[in-house]
XYZ file of C-alpha atoms in Angstrom:
557
model
C 24.970 26.925 -42.798
C 27.017 24.325 -40.870
C 24.004 23.339 -38.749
C 21.814 22.964 -41.850
C 24.544 20.913 -43.558
C 24.827 18.622 -40.531
C 21.053 18.067 -40.482
C 21.031 17.299 -44.202
C 23.958 14.890 -43.771
C 22.127 13.075 -40.977
C 19.021 12.751 -43.159
C 21.092 11.352 -46.010
C 22.704 8.802 -43.695
C 19.310 7.857 -42.248
C 18.140 7.151 -45.789
C 21.223 5.041 -46.420
C 20.605 3.137 -43.181
C 17.039 2.372 -44.284
C 18.150 1.190 -47.726
C 20.832 -1.106 -46.293
C 18.650 -2.551 -43.558
C 15.636 -3.040 -45.812
C 17.597 -4.536 -48.696
C 19.338 -7.075 -46.467
C 16.107 -8.308 -44.884
C 15.645 -11.265 -47.240
C 19.312 -11.789 -48.055
C 20.568 -15.207 -47.046
C 24.174 -15.566 -45.903
C 26.756 -14.602 -48.481
C 29.702 -16.914 -49.022
C 32.203 -15.275 -46.637
C 29.733 -14.414 -43.880
C 29.490 -17.986 -42.627
C 33.177 -18.124 -41.710
C 33.276 -14.564 -40.346
C 30.241 -14.858 -38.072
C 31.311 -18.169 -36.553
C 34.872 -16.926 -36.041
C 33.829 -13.633 -34.455
C 31.506 -15.420 -32.063
C 34.206 -17.824 -30.864
C 36.709 -14.976 -30.402
C 34.361 -13.286 -27.954
C 32.805 -16.330 -26.313
C 35.891 -18.535 -26.011
C 38.818 -16.104 -26.462
C 40.312 -18.487 -28.996
C 41.551 -17.289 -32.386
C 41.886 -20.590 -34.239
C 39.074 -19.853 -36.735
C 39.606 -17.730 -39.853
C 43.105 -16.420 -38.998
C 43.495 -14.984 -42.525
C 41.512 -11.937 -41.380
C 42.273 -9.910 -38.224
C 39.695 -10.190 -35.444
C 38.263 -6.719 -34.831
C 35.497 -6.437 -37.460
C 34.351 -10.017 -36.953
C 34.234 -9.483 -33.197
C 32.263 -6.272 -33.664
C 29.716 -8.062 -35.849
C 29.375 -10.969 -33.423
C 29.028 -8.848 -30.273
C 25.170 -8.786 -30.315
C 25.118 -12.583 -30.583
C 26.401 -12.897 -27.011
C 23.039 -11.596 -25.794
C 20.835 -13.929 -27.853
C 21.354 -17.052 -25.742
C 22.375 -19.087 -28.757
C 22.304 -22.859 -28.627
C 25.778 -24.207 -29.293
C 28.567 -26.394 -28.033
C 31.204 -25.428 -30.570
C 34.324 -26.448 -28.683
C 32.984 -29.988 -28.205
C 32.373 -30.536 -31.923
C 34.791 -32.687 -33.976
C 35.584 -29.807 -36.347
C 37.058 -27.752 -33.486
C 40.246 -29.823 -33.507
C 40.497 -31.078 -37.088
C 43.801 -30.383 -38.822
C 42.361 -28.648 -41.890
C 42.047 -25.057 -40.684
C 40.050 -23.995 -43.727
C 37.405 -26.712 -43.245
C 37.263 -25.879 -39.543
C 36.038 -22.317 -40.049
C 33.250 -23.250 -42.472
C 32.099 -26.140 -40.308
C 31.912 -23.904 -37.237
C 29.936 -21.208 -39.047
C 27.479 -23.685 -40.567
C 27.021 -25.371 -37.213
C 26.230 -22.108 -35.413
C 23.840 -20.858 -38.095
C 22.088 -23.985 -39.332
C 22.783 -27.066 -37.255
C 22.706 -26.141 -33.558
C 19.008 -25.234 -33.437
C 19.346 -21.460 -33.790
C 17.387 -19.017 -35.948
C 19.813 -18.313 -38.801
C 17.951 -15.207 -39.938
C 18.070 -13.759 -36.428
C 21.830 -14.351 -36.280
C 22.291 -12.715 -39.677
C 20.197 -9.682 -38.721
C 22.010 -8.959 -35.468
C 25.501 -9.629 -36.795
C 24.908 -7.419 -39.853
C 23.529 -4.512 -37.823
C 26.929 -3.418 -36.392
C 28.387 -3.485 -39.922
C 25.577 -1.260 -41.207
C 26.183 1.157 -38.330
C 29.923 1.110 -39.087
C 29.143 2.101 -42.685
C 26.984 4.985 -41.435
C 29.819 6.072 -39.133
C 32.166 5.976 -42.124
C 29.866 8.307 -44.048
C 29.686 10.742 -41.122
C 33.492 10.829 -40.684
C 33.950 11.328 -44.432
C 31.472 14.213 -44.440
C 33.003 15.934 -41.417
C 36.561 15.716 -42.705
C 35.709 17.146 -46.133
C 33.368 19.823 -44.704
C 35.944 21.139 -42.248
C 38.554 21.539 -44.954
C 36.581 22.445 -48.065
C 33.188 23.672 -46.904
C 29.706 22.303 -46.369
C 28.854 22.066 -50.073
C 31.826 19.860 -50.902
C 31.232 17.767 -47.790
C 27.586 17.165 -48.647
C 28.349 16.292 -52.263
C 31.054 13.841 -51.189
C 28.594 12.239 -48.784
C 25.948 12.140 -51.526
C 28.231 10.053 -53.762
C 28.902 7.739 -50.803
C 25.214 7.338 -49.907
C 24.050 6.536 -53.446
C 26.963 4.195 -54.216
C 25.528 0.746 -55.021
C 28.863 -0.776 -53.976
C 28.807 0.711 -50.480
C 25.092 -0.034 -50.130
C 25.766 -3.650 -51.118
C 28.824 -4.436 -49.021
C 28.037 -2.167 -46.093
C 25.311 -4.648 -45.071
C 27.394 -7.783 -44.779
C 29.694 -9.354 -42.207
C 32.818 -8.960 -44.304
C 35.952 -6.854 -44.063
C 35.631 -4.752 -47.225
C 33.857 -1.604 -46.030
C 35.837 -1.800 -42.792
C 39.038 -1.872 -44.847
C 37.887 1.185 -46.805
C 37.193 2.987 -43.514
C 40.589 1.878 -42.244
C 42.433 3.311 -45.230
C 40.510 6.574 -44.936
C 41.267 6.917 -41.227
C 44.882 5.928 -41.776
C 45.371 8.596 -44.446
C 43.617 11.469 -42.662
C 45.377 10.839 -39.342
C 48.709 10.672 -41.139
C 47.971 13.977 -42.875
C 47.088 15.452 -39.484
C 50.415 14.203 -38.144
C 52.308 15.747 -41.078
C 50.629 19.091 -40.484
C 51.365 19.194 -36.745
C 54.397 16.957 -36.224
C 53.890 16.953 -32.442
C 53.899 14.095 -29.945
C 50.113 14.000 -29.610
C 49.469 13.667 -33.345
C 52.235 11.044 -33.602
C 50.647 8.940 -30.859
C 47.201 9.262 -32.442
C 48.604 8.234 -35.824
C 50.293 5.188 -34.272
C 47.170 4.144 -32.364
C 45.012 4.459 -35.479
C 47.598 2.578 -37.549
C 47.493 -0.310 -35.099
C 43.708 -0.242 -34.760
C 42.975 -0.315 -38.474
C 45.481 -3.116 -39.052
C 43.072 -5.165 -36.959
C 40.451 -4.610 -39.694
C 42.169 -6.326 -42.622
C 45.727 -7.345 -43.483
C 45.702 -5.213 -46.635
C 45.875 -2.144 -44.358
C 49.591 -2.862 -44.027
C 49.858 -1.187 -47.457
C 49.662 2.065 -45.523
C 53.327 1.578 -44.517
C 54.727 2.214 -48.033
C 52.033 4.818 -48.660
C 53.185 6.731 -45.564
C 56.751 6.659 -46.897
C 55.643 7.974 -50.293
C 53.459 10.723 -48.818
C 56.301 11.604 -46.436
C 58.667 12.058 -49.390
C 56.252 14.398 -51.116
C 55.719 16.339 -47.870
C 59.453 16.783 -47.379
C 59.828 17.900 -50.990
C 57.113 20.524 -50.542
C 58.105 21.687 -47.056
C 61.898 21.313 -47.301
C 61.962 19.339 -44.054
C 64.314 16.611 -42.787
C 63.392 13.184 -44.115
C 65.552 11.400 -41.518
C 63.581 13.045 -38.742
C 60.303 12.059 -40.377
C 61.573 8.507 -40.928
C 62.376 8.218 -37.224
C 58.889 9.413 -36.348
C 57.369 6.895 -38.748
C 59.287 4.112 -37.022
C 57.714 5.246 -33.742
C 54.287 5.193 -35.413
C 55.001 1.604 -36.449
C 56.017 0.528 -32.945
C 52.898 2.099 -31.421
C 50.784 0.306 -34.009
C 52.539 -2.984 -33.292
C 51.804 -2.572 -29.573
C 48.095 -2.145 -30.354
C 48.114 -5.260 -32.538
C 49.951 -7.234 -29.870
C 47.437 -6.220 -27.178
C 44.486 -7.290 -29.331
C 46.031 -10.654 -30.205
C 46.761 -11.421 -26.541
C 43.005 -11.828 -26.257
C 43.028 -14.115 -29.318
C 45.474 -16.626 -27.818
C 44.200 -16.570 -24.239
C 42.451 -19.958 -24.551
C 44.148 -21.083 -27.752
C 46.482 -23.804 -26.540
C 50.174 -23.513 -27.436
C 50.281 -27.017 -28.922
C 47.216 -26.391 -31.077
C 48.536 -23.049 -32.301
C 51.895 -24.586 -33.232
C 50.207 -27.443 -35.114
C 47.952 -25.010 -36.955
C 50.849 -22.739 -37.904
C 52.858 -25.649 -39.302
C 49.841 -26.940 -41.224
C 48.964 -23.525 -42.693
C 52.507 -22.542 -43.658
C 53.710 -25.943 -44.853
C 55.623 -25.537 -48.109
C 55.610 -21.758 -47.867
C 57.423 -20.105 -50.769
C 59.725 -18.189 -48.412
C 60.768 -20.724 -45.718
C 62.577 -18.120 -43.629
C 59.314 -16.226 -43.075
C 57.538 -19.425 -42.080
C 60.365 -20.290 -39.667
C 60.121 -16.839 -38.104
C 56.405 -17.351 -37.552
C 57.067 -20.776 -35.979
C 59.601 -19.185 -33.633
C 57.138 -16.473 -32.626
C 54.411 -19.061 -32.092
C 56.559 -21.373 -29.967
C 57.460 -18.675 -27.414
C 54.766 -17.660 -24.972
C 55.628 -13.944 -24.967
C 55.470 -13.676 -28.754
C 52.509 -15.996 -29.439
C 50.161 -13.083 -30.221
C 52.530 -11.825 -32.901
C 52.876 -15.392 -34.199
C 49.121 -15.587 -34.786
C 49.089 -12.174 -36.468
C 52.012 -13.014 -38.769
C 50.457 -16.390 -39.573
C 47.340 -14.663 -40.921
C 49.410 -12.093 -42.773
C 51.465 -14.797 -44.505
C 48.294 -16.721 -45.401
C 46.887 -13.664 -47.147
C 50.172 -12.909 -48.899
C 50.300 -16.459 -50.310
C 46.659 -16.387 -51.423
C 47.039 -12.954 -52.999
C 50.108 -14.030 -54.971
C 48.452 -17.286 -56.041
C 45.235 -15.721 -57.321
C 41.767 -17.248 -57.227
C 39.714 -18.981 -59.895
C 37.238 -16.400 -61.179
C 34.834 -15.714 -64.034
C 35.239 -12.538 -66.130
C 33.666 -11.669 -69.487
C 33.184 -15.248 -70.636
C 36.481 -16.613 -69.330
C 37.581 -18.504 -66.235
C 41.125 -18.087 -64.966
C 43.190 -18.125 -61.784
C 45.808 -15.713 -63.152
C 43.660 -12.584 -63.221
C 43.112 -9.926 -65.881
C 44.690 -6.453 -65.915
C 41.339 -5.021 -67.089
C 39.316 -6.644 -64.304
C 39.181 -3.845 -61.727
C 38.908 -0.937 -64.226
C 36.016 -2.710 -65.965
C 34.205 -3.554 -62.747
C 34.667 -0.082 -61.293
C 33.225 1.450 -64.468
C 30.200 -0.862 -64.611
C 29.425 -1.282 -60.899
C 29.189 2.403 -59.948
C 26.525 4.784 -61.195
C 26.966 6.339 -64.643
C 25.848 9.634 -63.148
C 28.959 9.717 -60.986
C 31.237 9.203 -63.985
C 29.470 11.927 -65.947
C 30.040 14.272 -63.015
C 33.651 13.085 -62.851
C 34.073 14.234 -66.460
C 32.599 17.594 -65.456
C 35.124 17.746 -62.619
C 38.015 16.863 -64.923
C 36.976 19.582 -67.373
C 36.783 22.105 -64.516
C 40.239 21.085 -63.274
C 41.798 21.655 -66.723
C 39.888 24.895 -67.217
C 40.771 26.493 -63.888
C 44.300 25.050 -63.594
C 44.337 25.866 -59.885
C 47.173 24.577 -57.706
C 46.499 21.316 -55.854
C 46.552 21.311 -52.060
C 48.392 18.522 -50.252
C 45.210 16.709 -49.112
C 44.070 16.395 -52.723
C 47.541 15.329 -53.806
C 47.614 12.681 -51.063
C 44.226 11.375 -52.220
C 45.473 11.113 -55.810
C 48.712 9.411 -54.756
C 46.794 6.873 -52.694
C 44.326 6.143 -55.505
C 47.107 5.642 -58.063
C 49.209 3.478 -55.722
C 46.278 1.303 -54.686
C 44.988 0.876 -58.233
C 48.396 -0.126 -59.577
C 48.821 -2.710 -56.804
C 45.293 -4.038 -57.443
C 45.739 -4.316 -61.208
C 49.007 -6.209 -60.724
C 47.283 -8.523 -58.225
C 45.877 -11.774 -59.696
C 43.257 -12.066 -56.920
C 40.245 -10.949 -58.977
C 37.159 -11.772 -56.914
C 35.252 -8.497 -56.716
C 35.142 -4.747 -57.156
C 34.968 -4.639 -53.346
C 38.763 -5.017 -53.307
C 39.221 -1.506 -54.735
C 36.521 -0.015 -52.495
C 39.112 1.873 -50.373
C 39.806 4.214 -53.303
C 36.163 5.214 -53.838
C 35.772 7.739 -50.961
C 38.860 9.597 -52.164
C 37.474 9.658 -55.712
C 34.152 10.961 -54.363
C 36.018 13.736 -52.548
C 38.148 14.714 -55.561
C 35.124 14.884 -57.873
C 32.983 16.736 -55.310
C 35.731 19.285 -54.724
C 35.761 20.289 -58.398
C 31.999 20.012 -58.965
C 31.465 22.390 -56.031
C 33.266 25.080 -58.015
C 30.479 24.993 -60.623
C 27.724 27.329 -59.485
C 24.000 26.595 -59.928
C 24.284 24.136 -62.793
C 20.877 22.712 -63.730
C 22.413 19.697 -65.493
C 24.263 18.650 -62.323
C 21.010 18.806 -60.337
C 19.266 16.594 -62.924
C 22.099 14.055 -62.817
C 21.909 13.906 -59.018
C 18.146 13.314 -59.159
C 18.778 10.540 -61.699
C 21.288 8.944 -59.309
C 18.737 9.014 -56.483
C 16.094 7.422 -58.711
C 18.595 4.811 -59.930
C 19.450 3.654 -56.412
C 15.796 3.484 -55.364
C 14.907 1.434 -58.446
C 17.802 -0.964 -57.769
C 16.429 -1.793 -54.295
C 16.971 -4.412 -52.851
C 19.468 -5.935 -55.313
C 22.503 -3.738 -54.674
C 25.014 -6.589 -54.785
C 23.900 -7.470 -58.325
C 23.797 -3.860 -59.505
C 25.391 -3.046 -62.857
C 24.801 0.217 -64.662
C 23.372 0.342 -68.185
C 26.811 0.032 -69.799
C 27.397 -3.196 -67.863
C 24.113 -4.807 -68.868
C 22.040 -3.651 -65.928
C 20.635 -5.771 -63.135
C 19.387 -8.519 -65.468
C 22.516 -9.122 -67.542
C 25.403 -7.792 -65.445
C 26.470 -11.326 -64.527
C 27.860 -11.692 -68.059
C 30.671 -9.336 -67.002
C 31.565 -10.939 -63.646
C 29.858 -12.920 -60.907
C 30.957 -13.910 -57.390
C 30.726 -10.930 -55.020
C 29.953 -8.680 -57.998
C 26.610 -10.358 -58.662
C 25.930 -13.722 -57.056
C 27.375 -14.368 -53.604
C 24.594 -16.668 -52.453
C 22.306 -13.887 -51.210
C 19.089 -15.108 -52.858
C 18.560 -18.545 -51.297
C 15.911 -17.241 -48.899
C 14.129 -15.623 -51.848
C 14.147 -19.018 -53.574
C 12.439 -20.466 -50.513
C 9.783 -17.728 -50.626
C 9.228 -18.254 -54.359
C 8.875 -22.022 -53.892
C 6.289 -21.485 -51.140
C 4.299 -18.932 -53.142
C 4.168 -21.261 -56.164
C 3.518 -24.475 -54.186
C 6.671 -26.115 -55.516
C 7.098 -29.357 -53.592
C 10.451 -30.409 -55.104
C 13.325 -28.369 -56.497
C 16.680 -29.560 -57.813
C 19.359 -27.015 -57.004
C 22.962 -26.112 -57.796
C 23.633 -23.396 -55.227
C 26.655 -21.181 -54.605
C 26.832 -19.235 -51.366
C 26.784 -19.260 -47.592
C 23.162 -20.271 -47.105
C 22.020 -23.791 -46.334
C 19.547 -25.281 -48.851
C 18.601 -27.942 -46.309
C 17.832 -25.282 -43.700
C 15.652 -23.152 -45.984
C 14.116 -25.739 -48.316
C 14.117 -28.904 -46.231
C 12.666 -31.914 -48.034
C 11.905 -29.808 -51.112
C 15.617 -29.640 -51.878
C 17.780 -32.088 -53.765
C 21.364 -31.237 -54.733
C 21.992 -31.303 -58.468
C 24.910 -30.765 -60.818
C 25.452 -30.610 -64.565
C 27.028 -34.067 -64.728
C 23.805 -35.639 -63.415
C 22.084 -34.667 -66.656
C 18.527 -33.457 -67.070
C 16.385 -33.371 -63.938
C 13.242 -35.526 -63.981
C 10.504 -34.465 -66.414
C 8.034 -32.023 -64.900
C 10.454 -30.916 -62.212
C 12.015 -27.548 -61.328
C 15.736 -26.916 -61.492
C 17.422 -23.863 -59.951
C 21.030 -22.798 -60.467
C 23.133 -19.974 -59.075
C 24.424 -17.752 -61.867
C 27.909 -17.911 -60.412
C 27.908 -21.679 -60.977
C 26.252 -21.487 -64.391
C 28.421 -18.696 -65.837
C 31.627 -20.301 -64.594
C 30.790 -23.736 -65.966
C 29.912 -22.388 -69.432
C 32.910 -20.061 -69.758
C 36.124 -20.476 -71.725
C 38.868 -21.964 -69.482
C 42.161 -20.064 -69.513
C 45.600 -21.420 -68.619
C 45.525 -24.499 -66.406
C 41.770 -24.322 -65.765
C 39.848 -27.345 -67.084
C 36.068 -27.547 -67.499
C 34.873 -31.030 -68.386
C 32.084 -31.252 -71.015
C 29.789 -33.012 -68.555
C 30.179 -30.059 -66.137
C 29.300 -27.350 -68.673
C 25.484 -27.462 -68.436
C 25.203 -28.103 -72.159
C 21.599 -29.167 -71.565
C 20.727 -25.624 -70.450
C 22.121 -23.818 -73.502
C 19.346 -22.045 -75.374
C 16.776 -22.813 -72.681
C 15.016 -19.800 -71.140
C 14.391 -19.712 -67.380
C 10.800 -19.590 -66.213
C 11.616 -17.413 -63.184
C 14.353 -15.891 -61.046
C 14.765 -15.978 -57.303
C 15.971 -12.479 -56.577
C 18.563 -11.550 -59.164
C 21.014 -14.427 -59.012
C 19.207 -17.800 -59.094
C 17.642 -18.957 -62.356
C 14.735 -21.416 -62.261
C 13.923 -23.785 -65.135
C 10.926 -26.040 -65.671
C 11.497 -29.432 -67.298
């Protein structure tokens, strides 16, 4: 049975690989990919961590590793942007230069840098399957993997050079290795837990949330096992020190050719006016001393993320635009962005749990504690820019639902729902980023709920180019949101356009990203101001003549 289950799991993951690779083929660069690809390349090529410090280096370096063998044309360190003071502008300029301005094939760069991320997603699925199978049997493992493989959210974000799926993998690894440590409490498991803790904190700064989660899970473990909490606390401190050593070693590579003077200037620029001056001063002290420079760069990125998270981000949600966030944002997006079939099965699982009233094992309890903790922190967080930010909780939800569904024997309805989920994900190909289920308006109207990385992240610019070529469009006026370059793909056909310019010339074509259109026509909340001339009033009531992919509307005037 185990051998058959392994073969079936491999086949499922091969199907997922094909869906991710095929669906990303005509995707232009999403917004964040430009900064991540350029940064990862310079980390490896120049051993200099000055670009995109708000994300740790490991995932970006992994994505960029194939680029070292492509013989790319570039002279990044000689460009003016390499030493400009504005660190944020620096990262975008470097990424755009490498992709679109240095004479390289942007699509080739995107393909090879996305491939490691797709493989990492497949590895995630395999680890998830093995862990569940070994503890709860092949049936539960396969069903958990099934939910993972047909998740439109994992299929969408597992293809891109971003940190979201890597963060989800990091949280999963961090939890399961900690549970292994709790079960064994020996030196070997402690060292492994510390090494994994350090490694995954090189994926994304949000992984530091594992520190309080470990303390909470440790309290529950002590309560169940009647053990000494002081002893466990001492072991957790050792786990933290091992993790810190791993982080330090990785960041030594990041500062190898990053000059001390430049790093100090960048730190002072980034953390100027920081809300907690003592934390900024600590980072400056770490940065100014050669032995602690690696930790200075790590803490600089961590503080950047903390400030951005607390400050929120201007976003569109259900007809409103705000920078303060909405408490209903993540629950709504999670409900509408995952398959309805999964939620129907989740109701089945909940009914089974109440009916059987079986005792909960510690692994299941840990999964529930993590999900609750992470969801509360996310709901309280004003940074509302995508369902991808709660992605780390999904694998644990898949496991909890699969565990209960597996107790239901030979249910025809469950089989029908699973077939429906397979059909749904095939029909959604290749537009997984824009996927909304029927309750959320579906692929065509989901943008009315939320845009950005939920619907329109700039992925359809290449499809606009293809559409323009197929229809012999010689000129197109465009308001584009994303990481692609209209000049690169459209050349002389392209002219930048905005609402305030008024109607495009008669007889012309105008294209607009739905992220731009929805945001400009929404109701501003709080201190957000949308000027009348920026609201695309001249598009209200006008029907588009075509769409490029799912996210760019095209109008004929």
